[in-house]
Short mmCIF file of C-alpha atoms in Angstrom, two decimals:
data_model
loop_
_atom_site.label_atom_id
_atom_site.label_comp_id
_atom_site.label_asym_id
_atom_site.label_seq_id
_atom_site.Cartn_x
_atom_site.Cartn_y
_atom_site.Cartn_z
CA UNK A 173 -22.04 8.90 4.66
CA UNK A 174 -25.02 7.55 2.94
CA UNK A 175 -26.85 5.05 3.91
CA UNK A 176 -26.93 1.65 2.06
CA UNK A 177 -29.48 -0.89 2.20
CA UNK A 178 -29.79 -3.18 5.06
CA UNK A 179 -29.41 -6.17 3.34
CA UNK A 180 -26.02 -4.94 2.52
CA UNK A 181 -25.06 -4.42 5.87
CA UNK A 182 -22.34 -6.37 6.97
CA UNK A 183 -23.59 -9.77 8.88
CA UNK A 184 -23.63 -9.55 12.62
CA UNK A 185 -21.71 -12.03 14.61
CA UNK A 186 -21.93 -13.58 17.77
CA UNK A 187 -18.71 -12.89 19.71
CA UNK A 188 -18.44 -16.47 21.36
CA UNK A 189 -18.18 -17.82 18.09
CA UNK A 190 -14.68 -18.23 16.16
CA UNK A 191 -12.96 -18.07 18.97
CA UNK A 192 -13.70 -21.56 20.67
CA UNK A 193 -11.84 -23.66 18.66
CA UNK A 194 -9.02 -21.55 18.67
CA UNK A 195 -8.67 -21.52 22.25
CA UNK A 196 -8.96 -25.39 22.60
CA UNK A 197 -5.81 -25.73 19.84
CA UNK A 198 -3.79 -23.24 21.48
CA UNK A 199 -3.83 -24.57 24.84
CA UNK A 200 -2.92 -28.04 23.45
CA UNK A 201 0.13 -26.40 21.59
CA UNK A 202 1.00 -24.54 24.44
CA UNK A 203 0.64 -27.72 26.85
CA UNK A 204 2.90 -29.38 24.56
CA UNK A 205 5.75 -26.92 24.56
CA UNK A 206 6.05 -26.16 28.28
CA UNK A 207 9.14 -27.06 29.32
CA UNK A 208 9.66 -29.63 32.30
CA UNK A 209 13.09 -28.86 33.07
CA UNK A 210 13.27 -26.86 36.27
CA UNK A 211 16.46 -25.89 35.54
CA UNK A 212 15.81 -24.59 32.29
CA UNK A 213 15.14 -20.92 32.66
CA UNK A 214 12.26 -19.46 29.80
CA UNK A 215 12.91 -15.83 28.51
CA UNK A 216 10.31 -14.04 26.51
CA UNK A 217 12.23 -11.58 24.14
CA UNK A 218 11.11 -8.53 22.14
CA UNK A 219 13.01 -7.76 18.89
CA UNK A 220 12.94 -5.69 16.44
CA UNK A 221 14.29 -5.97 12.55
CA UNK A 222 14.00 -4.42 9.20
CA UNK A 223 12.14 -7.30 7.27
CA UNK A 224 13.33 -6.76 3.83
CA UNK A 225 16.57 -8.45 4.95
CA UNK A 226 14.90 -11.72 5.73
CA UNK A 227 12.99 -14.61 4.01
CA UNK A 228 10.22 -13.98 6.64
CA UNK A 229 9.99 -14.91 10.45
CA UNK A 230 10.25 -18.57 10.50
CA UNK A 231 12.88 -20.86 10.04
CA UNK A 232 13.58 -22.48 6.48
CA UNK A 233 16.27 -24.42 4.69
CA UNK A 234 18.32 -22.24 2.76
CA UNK A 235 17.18 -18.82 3.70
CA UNK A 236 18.41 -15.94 6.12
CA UNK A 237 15.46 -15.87 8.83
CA UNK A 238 14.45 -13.97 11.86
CA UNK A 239 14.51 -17.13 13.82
CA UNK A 240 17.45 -18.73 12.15
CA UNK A 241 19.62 -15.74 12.99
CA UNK A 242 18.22 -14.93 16.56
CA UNK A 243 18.78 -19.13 17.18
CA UNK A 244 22.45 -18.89 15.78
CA UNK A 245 23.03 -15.33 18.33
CA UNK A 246 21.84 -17.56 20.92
CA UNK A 247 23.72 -20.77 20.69
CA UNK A 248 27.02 -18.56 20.11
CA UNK A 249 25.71 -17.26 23.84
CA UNK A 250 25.33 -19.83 25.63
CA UNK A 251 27.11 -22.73 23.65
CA UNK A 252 24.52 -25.05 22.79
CA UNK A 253 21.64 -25.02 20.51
CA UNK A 254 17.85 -23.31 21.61
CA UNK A 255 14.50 -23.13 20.00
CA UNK A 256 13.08 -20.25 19.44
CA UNK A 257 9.41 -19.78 19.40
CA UNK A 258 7.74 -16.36 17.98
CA UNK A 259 4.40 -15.05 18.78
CA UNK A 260 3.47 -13.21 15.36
CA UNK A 261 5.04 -14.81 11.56
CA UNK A 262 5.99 -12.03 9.42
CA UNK A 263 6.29 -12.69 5.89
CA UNK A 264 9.48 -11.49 4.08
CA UNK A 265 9.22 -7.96 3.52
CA UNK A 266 7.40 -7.29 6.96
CA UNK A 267 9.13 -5.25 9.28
CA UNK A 268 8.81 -5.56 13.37
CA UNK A 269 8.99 -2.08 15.76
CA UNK A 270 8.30 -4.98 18.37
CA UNK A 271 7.99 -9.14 17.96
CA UNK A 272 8.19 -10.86 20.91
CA UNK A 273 9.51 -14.84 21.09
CA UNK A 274 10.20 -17.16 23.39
CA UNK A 275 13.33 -19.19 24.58
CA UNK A 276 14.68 -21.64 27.10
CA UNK A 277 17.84 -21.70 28.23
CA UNK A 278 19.86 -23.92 30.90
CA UNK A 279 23.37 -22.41 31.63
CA UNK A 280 25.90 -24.90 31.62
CA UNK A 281 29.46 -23.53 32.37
CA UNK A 282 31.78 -23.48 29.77
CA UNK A 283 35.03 -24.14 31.98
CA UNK A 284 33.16 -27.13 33.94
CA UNK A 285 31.06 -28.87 31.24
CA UNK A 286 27.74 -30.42 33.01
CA UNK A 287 27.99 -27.93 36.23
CA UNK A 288 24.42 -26.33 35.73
CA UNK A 289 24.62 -22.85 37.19
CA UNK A 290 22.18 -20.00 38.15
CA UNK A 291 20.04 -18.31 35.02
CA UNK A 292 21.39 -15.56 33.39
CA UNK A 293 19.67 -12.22 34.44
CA UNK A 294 18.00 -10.72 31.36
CA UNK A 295 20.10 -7.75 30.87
CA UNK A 296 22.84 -9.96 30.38
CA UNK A 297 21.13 -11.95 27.85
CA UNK A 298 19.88 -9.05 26.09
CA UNK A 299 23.41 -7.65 25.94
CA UNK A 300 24.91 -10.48 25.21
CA UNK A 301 22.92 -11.81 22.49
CA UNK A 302 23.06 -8.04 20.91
CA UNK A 303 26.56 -8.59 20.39
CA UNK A 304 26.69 -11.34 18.58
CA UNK A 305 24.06 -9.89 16.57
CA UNK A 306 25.63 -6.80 15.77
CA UNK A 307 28.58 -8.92 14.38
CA UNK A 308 25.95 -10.21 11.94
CA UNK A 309 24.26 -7.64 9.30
CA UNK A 310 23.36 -4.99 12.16
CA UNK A 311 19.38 -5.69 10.83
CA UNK A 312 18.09 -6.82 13.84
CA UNK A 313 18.00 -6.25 17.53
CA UNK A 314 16.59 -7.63 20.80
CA UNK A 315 14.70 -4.67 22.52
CA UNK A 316 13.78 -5.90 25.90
CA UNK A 317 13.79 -9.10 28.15
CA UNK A 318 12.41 -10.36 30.67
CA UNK A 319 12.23 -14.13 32.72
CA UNK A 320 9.02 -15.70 32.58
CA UNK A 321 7.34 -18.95 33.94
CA UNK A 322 7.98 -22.67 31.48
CA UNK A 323 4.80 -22.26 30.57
CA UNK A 324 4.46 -18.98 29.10
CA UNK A 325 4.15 -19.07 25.79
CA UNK A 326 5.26 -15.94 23.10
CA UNK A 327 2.40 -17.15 20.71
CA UNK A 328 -0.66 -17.98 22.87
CA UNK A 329 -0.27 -15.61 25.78
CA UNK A 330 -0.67 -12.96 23.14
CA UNK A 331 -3.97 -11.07 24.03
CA UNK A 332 -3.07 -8.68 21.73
CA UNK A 333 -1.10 -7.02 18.71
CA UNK A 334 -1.38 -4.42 17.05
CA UNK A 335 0.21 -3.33 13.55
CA UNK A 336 1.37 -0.33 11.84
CA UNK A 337 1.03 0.12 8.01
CA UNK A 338 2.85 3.15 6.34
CA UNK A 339 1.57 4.81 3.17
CA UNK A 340 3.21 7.86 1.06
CA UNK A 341 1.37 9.82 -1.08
CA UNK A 342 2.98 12.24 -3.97
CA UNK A 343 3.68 12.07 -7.66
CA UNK A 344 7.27 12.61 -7.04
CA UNK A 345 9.70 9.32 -6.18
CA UNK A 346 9.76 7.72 -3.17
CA UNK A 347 12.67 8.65 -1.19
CA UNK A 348 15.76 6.66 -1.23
CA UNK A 349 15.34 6.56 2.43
CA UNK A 350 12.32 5.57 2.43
CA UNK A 351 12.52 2.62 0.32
CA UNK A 352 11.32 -0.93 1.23
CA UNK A 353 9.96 1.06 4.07
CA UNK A 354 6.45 2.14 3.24
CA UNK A 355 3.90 2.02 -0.08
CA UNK A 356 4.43 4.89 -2.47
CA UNK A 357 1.26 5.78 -3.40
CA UNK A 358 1.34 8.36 -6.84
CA UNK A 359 -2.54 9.67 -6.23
CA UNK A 360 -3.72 11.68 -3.58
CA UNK A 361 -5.32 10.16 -1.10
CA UNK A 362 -8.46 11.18 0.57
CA UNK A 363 -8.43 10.85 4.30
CA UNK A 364 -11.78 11.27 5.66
CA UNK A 365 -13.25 8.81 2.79
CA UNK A 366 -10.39 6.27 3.94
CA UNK A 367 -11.64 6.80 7.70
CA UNK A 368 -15.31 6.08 6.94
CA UNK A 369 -13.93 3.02 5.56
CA UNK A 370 -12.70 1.77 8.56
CA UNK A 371 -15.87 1.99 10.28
CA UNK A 372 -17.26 -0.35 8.08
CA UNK A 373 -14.22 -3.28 8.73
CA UNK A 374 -14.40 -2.59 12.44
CA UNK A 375 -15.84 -4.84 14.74
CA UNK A 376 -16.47 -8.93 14.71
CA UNK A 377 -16.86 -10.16 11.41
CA UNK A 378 -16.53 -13.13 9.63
CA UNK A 379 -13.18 -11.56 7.62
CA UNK A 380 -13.39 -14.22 4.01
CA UNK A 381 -12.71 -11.75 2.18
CA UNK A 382 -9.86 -10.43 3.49
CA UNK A 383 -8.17 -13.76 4.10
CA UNK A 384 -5.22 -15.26 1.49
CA UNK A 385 -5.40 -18.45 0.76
CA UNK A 386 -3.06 -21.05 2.53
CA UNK A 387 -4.92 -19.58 6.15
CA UNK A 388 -4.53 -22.12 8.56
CA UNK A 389 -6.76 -20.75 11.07
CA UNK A 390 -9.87 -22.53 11.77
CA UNK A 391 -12.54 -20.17 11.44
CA UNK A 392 -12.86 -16.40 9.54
CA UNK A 393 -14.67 -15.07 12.06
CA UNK A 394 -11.95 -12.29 13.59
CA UNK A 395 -12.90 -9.09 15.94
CA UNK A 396 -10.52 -6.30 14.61
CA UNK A 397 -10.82 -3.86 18.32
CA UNK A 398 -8.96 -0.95 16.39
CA UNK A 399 -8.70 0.03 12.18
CA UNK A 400 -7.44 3.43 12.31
CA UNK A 401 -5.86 6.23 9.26
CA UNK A 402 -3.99 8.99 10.14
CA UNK A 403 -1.84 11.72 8.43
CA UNK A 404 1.94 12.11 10.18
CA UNK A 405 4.57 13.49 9.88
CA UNK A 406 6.97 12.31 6.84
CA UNK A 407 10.44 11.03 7.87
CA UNK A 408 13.02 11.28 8.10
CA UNK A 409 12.09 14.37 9.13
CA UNK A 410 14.16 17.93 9.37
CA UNK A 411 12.57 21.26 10.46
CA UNK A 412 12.75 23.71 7.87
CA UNK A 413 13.97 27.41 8.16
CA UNK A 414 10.75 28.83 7.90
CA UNK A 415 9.60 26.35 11.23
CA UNK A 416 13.03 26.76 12.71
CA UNK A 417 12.71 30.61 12.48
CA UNK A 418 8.46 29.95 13.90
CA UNK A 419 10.15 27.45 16.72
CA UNK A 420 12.83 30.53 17.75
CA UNK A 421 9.96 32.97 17.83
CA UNK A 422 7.25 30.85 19.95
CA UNK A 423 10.66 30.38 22.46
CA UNK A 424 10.70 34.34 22.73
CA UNK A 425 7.17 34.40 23.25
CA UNK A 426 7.68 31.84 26.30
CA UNK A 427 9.81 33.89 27.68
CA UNK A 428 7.82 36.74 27.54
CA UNK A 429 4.91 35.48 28.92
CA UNK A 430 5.31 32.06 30.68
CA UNK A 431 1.80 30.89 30.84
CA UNK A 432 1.22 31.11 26.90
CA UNK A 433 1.47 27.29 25.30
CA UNK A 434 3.81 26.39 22.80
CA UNK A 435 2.61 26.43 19.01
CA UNK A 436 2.21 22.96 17.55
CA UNK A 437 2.90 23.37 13.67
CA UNK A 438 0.25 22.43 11.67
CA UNK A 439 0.33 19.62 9.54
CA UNK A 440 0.32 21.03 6.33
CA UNK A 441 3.59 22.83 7.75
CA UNK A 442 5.68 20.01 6.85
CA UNK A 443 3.94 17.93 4.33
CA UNK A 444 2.84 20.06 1.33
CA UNK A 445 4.98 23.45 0.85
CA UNK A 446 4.00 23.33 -2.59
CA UNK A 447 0.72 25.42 -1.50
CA UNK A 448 3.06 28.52 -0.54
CA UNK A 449 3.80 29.98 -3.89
CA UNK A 450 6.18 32.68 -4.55
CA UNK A 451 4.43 35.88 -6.76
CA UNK A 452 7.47 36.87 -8.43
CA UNK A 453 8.46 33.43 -10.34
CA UNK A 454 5.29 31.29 -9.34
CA UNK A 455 6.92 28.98 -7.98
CA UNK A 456 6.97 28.15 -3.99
CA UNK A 457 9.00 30.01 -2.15
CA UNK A 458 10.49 26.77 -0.18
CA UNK A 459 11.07 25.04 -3.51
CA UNK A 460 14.51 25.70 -3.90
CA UNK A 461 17.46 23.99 -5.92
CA UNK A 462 18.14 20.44 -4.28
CA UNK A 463 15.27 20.68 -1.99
CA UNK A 464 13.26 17.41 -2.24
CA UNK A 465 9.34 18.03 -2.04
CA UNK A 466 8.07 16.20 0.71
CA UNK A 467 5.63 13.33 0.43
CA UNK A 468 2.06 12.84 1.79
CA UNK A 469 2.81 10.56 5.00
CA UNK A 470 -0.03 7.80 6.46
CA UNK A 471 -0.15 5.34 8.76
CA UNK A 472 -3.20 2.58 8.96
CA UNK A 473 -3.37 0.96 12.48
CA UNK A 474 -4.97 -2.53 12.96
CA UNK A 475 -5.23 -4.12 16.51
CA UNK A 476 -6.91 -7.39 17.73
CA UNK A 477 -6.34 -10.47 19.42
CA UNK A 478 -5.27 -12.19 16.01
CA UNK A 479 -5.05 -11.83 12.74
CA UNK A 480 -5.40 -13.82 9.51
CA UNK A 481 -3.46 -14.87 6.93
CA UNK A 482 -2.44 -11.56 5.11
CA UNK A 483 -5.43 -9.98 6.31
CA UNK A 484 -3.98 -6.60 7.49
CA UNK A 485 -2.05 -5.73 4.18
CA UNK A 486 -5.63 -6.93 2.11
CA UNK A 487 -7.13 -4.28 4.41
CA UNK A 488 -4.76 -1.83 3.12
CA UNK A 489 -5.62 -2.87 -0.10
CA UNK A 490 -9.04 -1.63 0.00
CA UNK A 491 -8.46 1.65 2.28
CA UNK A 492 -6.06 2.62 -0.67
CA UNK A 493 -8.50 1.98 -3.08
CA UNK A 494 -11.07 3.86 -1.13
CA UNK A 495 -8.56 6.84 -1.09
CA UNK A 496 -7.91 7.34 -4.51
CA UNK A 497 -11.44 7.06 -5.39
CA UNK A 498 -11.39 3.64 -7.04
CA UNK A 499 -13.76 2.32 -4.35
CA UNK A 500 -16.97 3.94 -2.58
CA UNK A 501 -17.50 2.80 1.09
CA UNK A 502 -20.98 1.11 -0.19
CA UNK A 503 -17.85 -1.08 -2.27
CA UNK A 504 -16.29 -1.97 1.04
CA UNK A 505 -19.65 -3.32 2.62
CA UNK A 506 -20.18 -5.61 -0.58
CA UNK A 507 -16.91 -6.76 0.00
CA UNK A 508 -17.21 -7.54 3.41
CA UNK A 509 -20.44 -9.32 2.55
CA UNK A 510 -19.17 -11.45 -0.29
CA UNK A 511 -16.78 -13.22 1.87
CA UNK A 512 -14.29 -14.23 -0.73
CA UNK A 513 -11.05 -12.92 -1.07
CA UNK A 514 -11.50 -12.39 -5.24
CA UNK A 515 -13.95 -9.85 -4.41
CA UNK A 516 -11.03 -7.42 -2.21
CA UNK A 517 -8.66 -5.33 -4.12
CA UNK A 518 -5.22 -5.85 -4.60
CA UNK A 519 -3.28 -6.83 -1.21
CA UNK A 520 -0.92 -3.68 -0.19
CA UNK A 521 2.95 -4.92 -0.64
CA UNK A 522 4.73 -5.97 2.76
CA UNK A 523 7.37 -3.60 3.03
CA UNK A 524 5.41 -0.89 4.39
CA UNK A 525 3.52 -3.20 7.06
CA UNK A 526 5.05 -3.23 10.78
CA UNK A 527 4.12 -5.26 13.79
CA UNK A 528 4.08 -3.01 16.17
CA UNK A 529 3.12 -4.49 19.58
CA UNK A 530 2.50 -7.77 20.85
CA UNK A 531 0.19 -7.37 24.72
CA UNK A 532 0.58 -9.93 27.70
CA UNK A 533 -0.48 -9.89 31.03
CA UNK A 534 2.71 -10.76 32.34
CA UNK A 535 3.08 -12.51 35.92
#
C-alpha cells in the first residue's frame, strides 16, 4: 500500500477518552434497574431470530418486535407480565446468530395464587418459553440460559460483541435462499484491497463519519478491537460430484496410508466453476442444465466493546466501495479524517448484517 501523507493520517486518540462518560451513564441505568426483590429470580437469555420478520429489537406500538414477542412467550410462561431488557438494538432487517437480554421472573403458582415458589431452573425456562414461541411464526428462538445475580445487566455487562456482515458477489441473481439474508453485490469484489481497508478503520478513533444521525451516544470516539474480510464458503452449501468423487478418493488414500492428512478443497473449488471450461462446447464442464452458478461469498467481521448508531453497516458501505474499485484506501483515510457522515458512502442494507456474539464475564 502506498503511503499517504501524514497529515492525512487518521487522528490518534487517547484511549481513556470516550469512554468515561459512558461508563458513569451506564452504571446509573444499571443501578436503576436492579431489581430489589429477593424473590425475583434474573435470567440472562441468548436468542436468536431472522430480523426481516420484525420491526427491529425494541418494543413499539403497533409493530411485531423481538421484545414484544419474547415478552408475550414469557407472560404465557409464567402468567404474568415481565420486562425484557436487551443488550444490543437491532434495527428491522438485522438478523441475531446470538442477542442476549435480560429478565426477572418471580414464580407464583398457578393452582395457589400468591404462594411464591422456588425459581425455575433455566432449562425449563428455555424449553418452556421455546414452546410458546414455536406456536408463534417459528422466527425466533431462545438459544441458551442461564440464572444470574439482580444486578446483572444484558446491556451494560456487555464487554463485548461482535458482528457478522454477509456479502455475495456475482452478476447472476441472488438466490432465493439467500434472500433478505446477505447484500448481493453484481461486481467483483477485490479482497486484498477490501483488507487493506480495514487496517485503516481499526483501532480507537473518533468514528463521525461513520455514525447516522439520531446517535444517542455521548461521544464518537469508539475502539473497533477487530474489522476483518474474508472469502467463505457460499450456502447453502452442497458438495458437488466432482468434490464428492475428490472426498471418496482422499478416504482411500487414508486408508492406505494413515498418517497422510485429509485434503481441504480449495476455495475456488466451490465458489467459481465457471473457470473449468469444457474444450468441446466452451462452456464449463460443471455448468450443466438447472445447475445454478454459485455466488462469490464474504463475510466482514466487526468486534468492540460498542458500537454506534449504524456504524457497522456504514463500514460496509465503504469496504464495498473499496472492493469494486469505487474507492482507493487513501479515500478511506479522508473519510475517517473528515468526521462527518456525508463524506462515507452509502450505508450497506440491514439484511445481510448479524449480531453475532454478545461477551460477559459471567459470575
Amino acid at each position: 500500500m502506498t503511503g499517504s501523507p501524514t497529515e492525512s493520517r487518521p487522528s490518534k486518540i487517547l484511549k481513556t477518552q470516550g469512554h468515561t462518560d459512558q461508563d458513569k451513564e451506564d452504571k446509573q441505568l444499571q443501578d436503576l434497574s436492579m431489581s430489589k426483590n429477593p424473590r425475583i429470580q434474573r435470567y440472562l437469555v441468548a436468542i436468536e431470530y431472522i430480523g426481516t420478520r420484525f420491526s427491529g429489537s425494541q418494543q413499539q406500538p403497533n409493530c411485531r418486535t423481538v421484545v414484544g414477542v419474547l415478552e408475550e412467550a414469557f407472560h404465557k410462561f409464567i402468567g404474568q407480565p415481565v420486562s425484557i431488557f436487551c443488550s444490543s438494538r437491532t434495527d428491522a432487517g438485522v438478523h441475531a446468530l446470538s442477542n442476549v437480554c435480560h429478565v426477572d421472573v418471580e414464580r407464583i403458582s398457578k393452582r395457589k395464587p400468591g404462594e411464591v415458589l422456588p425459581p425455575h431452573e433455566p432449562s425449563v425456562v428455555r424449553r418452556a418459553v421455546n414452546h410458546f414461541l414455536q406456536k408463534n411464526e417459528g422466527d425466533i428462538s431462545v438459544i441458551d440460559v442461564r440464572c444470574v445475580p439482580n444486578d446483572f445487566h444484558a446491556r451494560f455487562k456487555a464487554q463485548e460483541r461482535t458482528y457478522f456482515y454477509r456479502l455475495v458477489s456475482g452478476s447472476e441473481p441472488l438466490s432465493t435462499f439467500e434472500k433478505e439474508r446477505a447484500w448481493h453485490v453484481p461486481e467483483k469484489l477485490d479482497l486484498n484491497a477490501m483488507q487493506e481497508a480495514c487496517k485503516v478503520l481499526v483501532g480507537h478513533h473518533d468514528f463521525s463519519s461513520f455514525r447516522a444521525a439520531g446517535c444517542q451516544a455521548n461521544s464518537p470516539i469508539r475502539t473497533l478491537d477487530e474489522l476483518h474480510v474474508c472469502e467463505v464458503r457460499a450456502t447453502p452449501y452442497f458438495p458437488s460430484i466432482t468434490e464428492r468423487e475428490q472426498n471418496n478418493s482422499s478416504l482411500k488414500d487414508s486408508h492406505t496410508c494413515s498418517v497422510k492428512p485429509d485434503v481441504e478443497l480449495p476455495i475456488n473449488s466451490f465458489s467459481n466453476t465457471n473457470d473449468m471450461v469444457d474444450t468441446n462446447n466452451g462452456k464449463s464442464n460443471l455448468e450443466e442444465f438447472g445447475i445454478r452458478r454459485r455466488h462469490r461469498s464474504y463475510v466482514v467481521t466487526a468486534r468492540a466493546r460498542s458500537f454506534l448508531y449504524h456504524q457497522v453497516r456504514l463500514l460496509v458501505g465503504v469496504l464495498k466501495c473499496v472492493g469494486t474499485g469505487e474507492l482507493t484506501t487513501s479515500d478511506v483515510e479522508r473519510i475517517l479524517n473528515a468526521k462527518t457522515v456525508t463524506a462515507a458512502s452509502p450505508m450497506a442494507p440491514a439484511c445481510g448484517l448479524y449480531l453475532g456474539r454478545v461477551k460477559y464475564d459471567l459470575p
